[in-house]
């Protein structure tokens, strides 16, 4: 697979999260070919209800004018959930690049319905990382996506 440097940055963020005892999902925000923000899922590390990778990456940007967000591309290792999709739509982010959506299918249809360009890479590293994590830590995964463990 051709290496996309921005997805690779999101993968590195996911690995940082995993190393710190969290969930291996990462994100990067790119503007004009430059990474301007990055983050990983921090729910475990910060005992947070909302710091998914996409939210963490947006938080790393600090406060920005509305037009700023309309000029970025958001990279994420996993399909965005309803909460992260809401932030993408709120700030009118025009393009989302997703590492994989086999593990979890987020609100891609909603993004597309609102005119967001959605690119799914089906990146093997993203998929393998999530599968290994879920196999070893299913209760944490289910908590992250807001469902009771079967």
mmCIF file of C-alpha atoms in Angstrom:
data_model
loop_
_atom_site.group_PDB
_atom_site.id
_atom_site.type_symbol
_atom_site.label_atom_id
_atom_site.label_comp_id
_atom_site.label_asym_id
_atom_site.label_seq_id
_atom_site.Cartn_x
_atom_site.Cartn_y
_atom_site.Cartn_z
ATOM 1 C CA UNK A 1 0.000 0.000 0.000
ATOM 2 C CA UNK A 2 1.272 3.458 -0.916
ATOM 3 C CA UNK A 3 2.173 5.397 2.178
ATOM 4 C CA UNK A 4 0.027 8.455 2.759
ATOM 5 C CA UNK A 5 2.061 10.644 5.128
ATOM 6 C CA UNK A 6 -1.055 12.113 6.708
ATOM 7 C CA UNK A 7 -2.638 8.729 7.396
ATOM 8 C CA UNK A 8 0.729 7.549 8.678
ATOM 9 C CA UNK A 9 0.669 10.473 11.143
ATOM 10 C CA UNK A 10 -2.803 9.387 12.284
ATOM 11 C CA UNK A 11 -1.510 5.815 12.703
ATOM 12 C CA UNK A 12 1.401 7.100 14.789
ATOM 13 C CA UNK A 13 -1.113 8.919 16.987
ATOM 14 C CA UNK A 14 -3.096 5.685 17.361
ATOM 15 C CA UNK A 15 0.066 3.867 18.436
ATOM 16 C CA UNK A 16 0.797 6.615 20.983
ATOM 17 C CA UNK A 17 -2.662 6.108 22.432
ATOM 18 C CA UNK A 18 -2.193 2.363 22.670
ATOM 19 C CA UNK A 19 1.228 2.731 24.298
ATOM 20 C CA UNK A 20 -0.331 5.032 26.916
ATOM 21 C CA UNK A 21 -2.959 2.413 27.782
ATOM 22 C CA UNK A 22 -5.720 3.836 25.627
ATOM 23 C CA UNK A 23 -7.648 2.954 22.512
ATOM 24 C CA UNK A 24 -5.579 2.873 19.279
ATOM 25 C CA UNK A 25 -7.419 5.409 17.169
ATOM 26 C CA UNK A 26 -5.580 8.438 15.812
ATOM 27 C CA UNK A 27 -6.341 11.519 13.780
ATOM 28 C CA UNK A 28 -4.571 14.317 11.935
ATOM 29 C CA UNK A 29 -5.865 17.613 10.561
ATOM 30 C CA UNK A 30 -4.246 18.824 7.348
ATOM 31 C CA UNK A 31 -4.413 22.301 5.809
ATOM 32 C CA UNK A 32 -2.583 23.252 2.631
ATOM 33 C CA UNK A 33 -0.537 20.035 2.732
ATOM 34 C CA UNK A 34 0.669 20.600 6.309
ATOM 35 C CA UNK A 35 -0.397 18.799 9.473
ATOM 36 C CA UNK A 36 -1.833 21.528 11.691
ATOM 37 C CA UNK A 37 -3.373 19.333 14.375
ATOM 38 C CA UNK A 38 -3.195 15.789 15.607
ATOM 39 C CA UNK A 39 -4.532 13.674 18.399
ATOM 40 C CA UNK A 40 -5.508 10.240 19.573
ATOM 41 C CA UNK A 41 -8.282 8.755 21.622
ATOM 42 C CA UNK A 42 -7.774 10.006 25.204
ATOM 43 C CA UNK A 43 -10.905 8.668 26.884
ATOM 44 C CA UNK A 44 -8.946 6.301 29.144
ATOM 45 C CA UNK A 45 -5.952 8.527 29.824
ATOM 46 C CA UNK A 46 -8.049 11.584 30.740
ATOM 47 C CA UNK A 47 -11.142 9.763 31.992
ATOM 48 C CA UNK A 48 -13.062 11.672 29.330
ATOM 49 C CA UNK A 49 -16.448 10.975 27.832
ATOM 50 C CA UNK A 50 -15.703 12.830 24.598
ATOM 51 C CA UNK A 51 -12.022 12.791 23.672
ATOM 52 C CA UNK A 52 -12.175 10.469 20.695
ATOM 53 C CA UNK A 53 -9.247 10.833 18.290
ATOM 54 C CA UNK A 54 -11.044 13.268 15.987
ATOM 55 C CA UNK A 55 -12.163 15.415 18.916
ATOM 56 C CA UNK A 56 -8.627 15.353 20.335
ATOM 57 C CA UNK A 57 -7.161 16.445 16.989
ATOM 58 C CA UNK A 58 -9.688 19.282 16.676
ATOM 59 C CA UNK A 59 -8.973 20.307 20.275
ATOM 60 C CA UNK A 60 -5.247 20.487 19.451
ATOM 61 C CA UNK A 61 -6.028 23.230 16.913
ATOM 62 C CA UNK A 62 -7.277 25.563 19.579
ATOM 63 C CA UNK A 63 -9.892 28.132 18.728
ATOM 64 C CA UNK A 64 -10.020 28.910 15.009
ATOM 65 C CA UNK A 65 -12.233 31.052 12.765
ATOM 66 C CA UNK A 66 -15.051 29.169 11.028
ATOM 67 C CA UNK A 67 -13.402 29.452 7.598
ATOM 68 C CA UNK A 68 -10.285 27.655 8.869
ATOM 69 C CA UNK A 69 -12.157 24.362 9.336
ATOM 70 C CA UNK A 70 -13.669 24.662 5.854
ATOM 71 C CA UNK A 71 -10.145 24.453 4.419
ATOM 72 C CA UNK A 72 -8.903 21.305 6.164
ATOM 73 C CA UNK A 73 -8.968 17.575 5.614
ATOM 74 C CA UNK A 74 -9.472 15.341 8.635
ATOM 75 C CA UNK A 75 -7.635 12.011 8.645
ATOM 76 C CA UNK A 76 -8.793 9.325 11.057
ATOM 77 C CA UNK A 77 -7.751 5.707 11.450
ATOM 78 C CA UNK A 78 -11.347 4.564 12.061
ATOM 79 C CA UNK A 79 -14.732 5.597 10.660
ATOM 80 C CA UNK A 80 -16.077 8.528 12.734
ATOM 81 C CA UNK A 81 -18.839 7.893 15.276
ATOM 82 C CA UNK A 82 -21.956 10.050 15.620
ATOM 83 C CA UNK A 83 -20.265 12.483 18.018
ATOM 84 C CA UNK A 84 -17.212 13.038 15.817
ATOM 85 C CA UNK A 85 -19.409 13.241 12.719
ATOM 86 C CA UNK A 86 -21.375 15.988 14.463
ATOM 87 C CA UNK A 87 -18.188 18.005 14.984
ATOM 88 C CA UNK A 88 -17.175 17.489 11.350
ATOM 89 C CA UNK A 89 -20.581 18.726 10.196
ATOM 90 C CA UNK A 90 -20.701 21.601 12.690
ATOM 91 C CA UNK A 91 -17.400 22.991 11.455
ATOM 92 C CA UNK A 92 -18.133 22.144 7.803
ATOM 93 C CA UNK A 93 -14.961 20.130 7.290
ATOM 94 C CA UNK A 94 -15.165 19.254 3.583
ATOM 95 C CA UNK A 95 -13.101 16.057 3.391
ATOM 96 C CA UNK A 96 -12.576 13.104 5.718
ATOM 97 C CA UNK A 97 -10.043 10.361 4.972
ATOM 98 C CA UNK A 98 -10.737 7.143 6.876
ATOM 99 C CA UNK A 99 -8.152 4.442 7.528
ATOM 100 C CA UNK A 100 -10.698 1.654 7.780
ATOM 101 C CA UNK A 101 -14.391 1.019 8.370
ATOM 102 C CA UNK A 102 -14.598 -2.773 8.628
ATOM 103 C CA UNK A 103 -14.152 -2.745 12.398
ATOM 104 C CA UNK A 104 -16.692 0.022 12.911
ATOM 105 C CA UNK A 105 -18.945 1.744 10.393
ATOM 106 C CA UNK A 106 -19.573 5.241 11.639
ATOM 107 C CA UNK A 107 -21.775 7.919 10.145
ATOM 108 C CA UNK A 108 -20.247 7.980 6.684
ATOM 109 C CA UNK A 109 -23.650 8.099 4.983
ATOM 110 C CA UNK A 110 -24.582 11.163 7.034
ATOM 111 C CA UNK A 111 -21.321 12.870 6.122
ATOM 112 C CA UNK A 112 -21.909 12.168 2.430
ATOM 113 C CA UNK A 113 -25.527 13.336 2.676
ATOM 114 C CA UNK A 114 -24.188 16.696 3.884
ATOM 115 C CA UNK A 115 -21.724 16.993 1.013
ATOM 116 C CA UNK A 116 -18.598 15.861 2.841
ATOM 117 C CA UNK A 117 -16.161 13.991 0.626
ATOM 118 C CA UNK A 118 -15.409 10.663 2.312
ATOM 119 C CA UNK A 119 -12.381 8.615 1.268
ATOM 120 C CA UNK A 120 -11.919 5.140 2.780
ATOM 121 C CA UNK A 121 -8.418 3.699 2.397
ATOM 122 C CA UNK A 122 -9.038 0.249 3.943
ATOM 123 C CA UNK A 123 -5.538 0.528 5.381
ATOM 124 C CA UNK A 124 -4.372 -2.886 6.665
ATOM 125 C CA UNK A 125 -2.430 -1.428 9.610
ATOM 126 C CA UNK A 126 -5.503 0.429 10.866
ATOM 127 C CA UNK A 127 -7.618 -2.718 10.617
ATOM 128 C CA UNK A 128 -5.056 -5.039 12.218
ATOM 129 C CA UNK A 129 -4.402 -2.629 15.071
ATOM 130 C CA UNK A 130 -8.111 -2.404 15.941
ATOM 131 C CA UNK A 131 -8.699 -6.142 15.637
ATOM 132 C CA UNK A 132 -5.797 -6.928 17.973
ATOM 133 C CA UNK A 133 -7.000 -4.337 20.465
ATOM 134 C CA UNK A 134 -10.597 -5.589 20.465
ATOM 135 C CA UNK A 135 -9.448 -9.170 20.919
ATOM 136 C CA UNK A 136 -7.386 -8.282 23.995
ATOM 137 C CA UNK A 137 -9.592 -5.517 25.454
ATOM 138 C CA UNK A 138 -13.202 -6.013 24.324
ATOM 139 C CA UNK A 139 -14.760 -4.283 27.337
ATOM 140 C CA UNK A 140 -12.854 -1.058 26.685
ATOM 141 C CA UNK A 141 -13.782 -1.138 23.004
ATOM 142 C CA UNK A 142 -17.470 -1.572 23.759
ATOM 143 C CA UNK A 143 -17.349 1.263 26.280
ATOM 144 C CA UNK A 144 -15.748 3.518 23.671
ATOM 145 C CA UNK A 145 -18.499 2.938 21.124
ATOM 146 C CA UNK A 146 -21.250 3.239 23.739
ATOM 147 C CA UNK A 147 -22.591 -0.293 23.785
ATOM 148 C CA UNK A 148 -22.836 -2.955 26.453
ATOM 149 C CA UNK A 149 -20.457 -5.833 25.909
ATOM 150 C CA UNK A 150 -22.313 -8.879 24.516
#
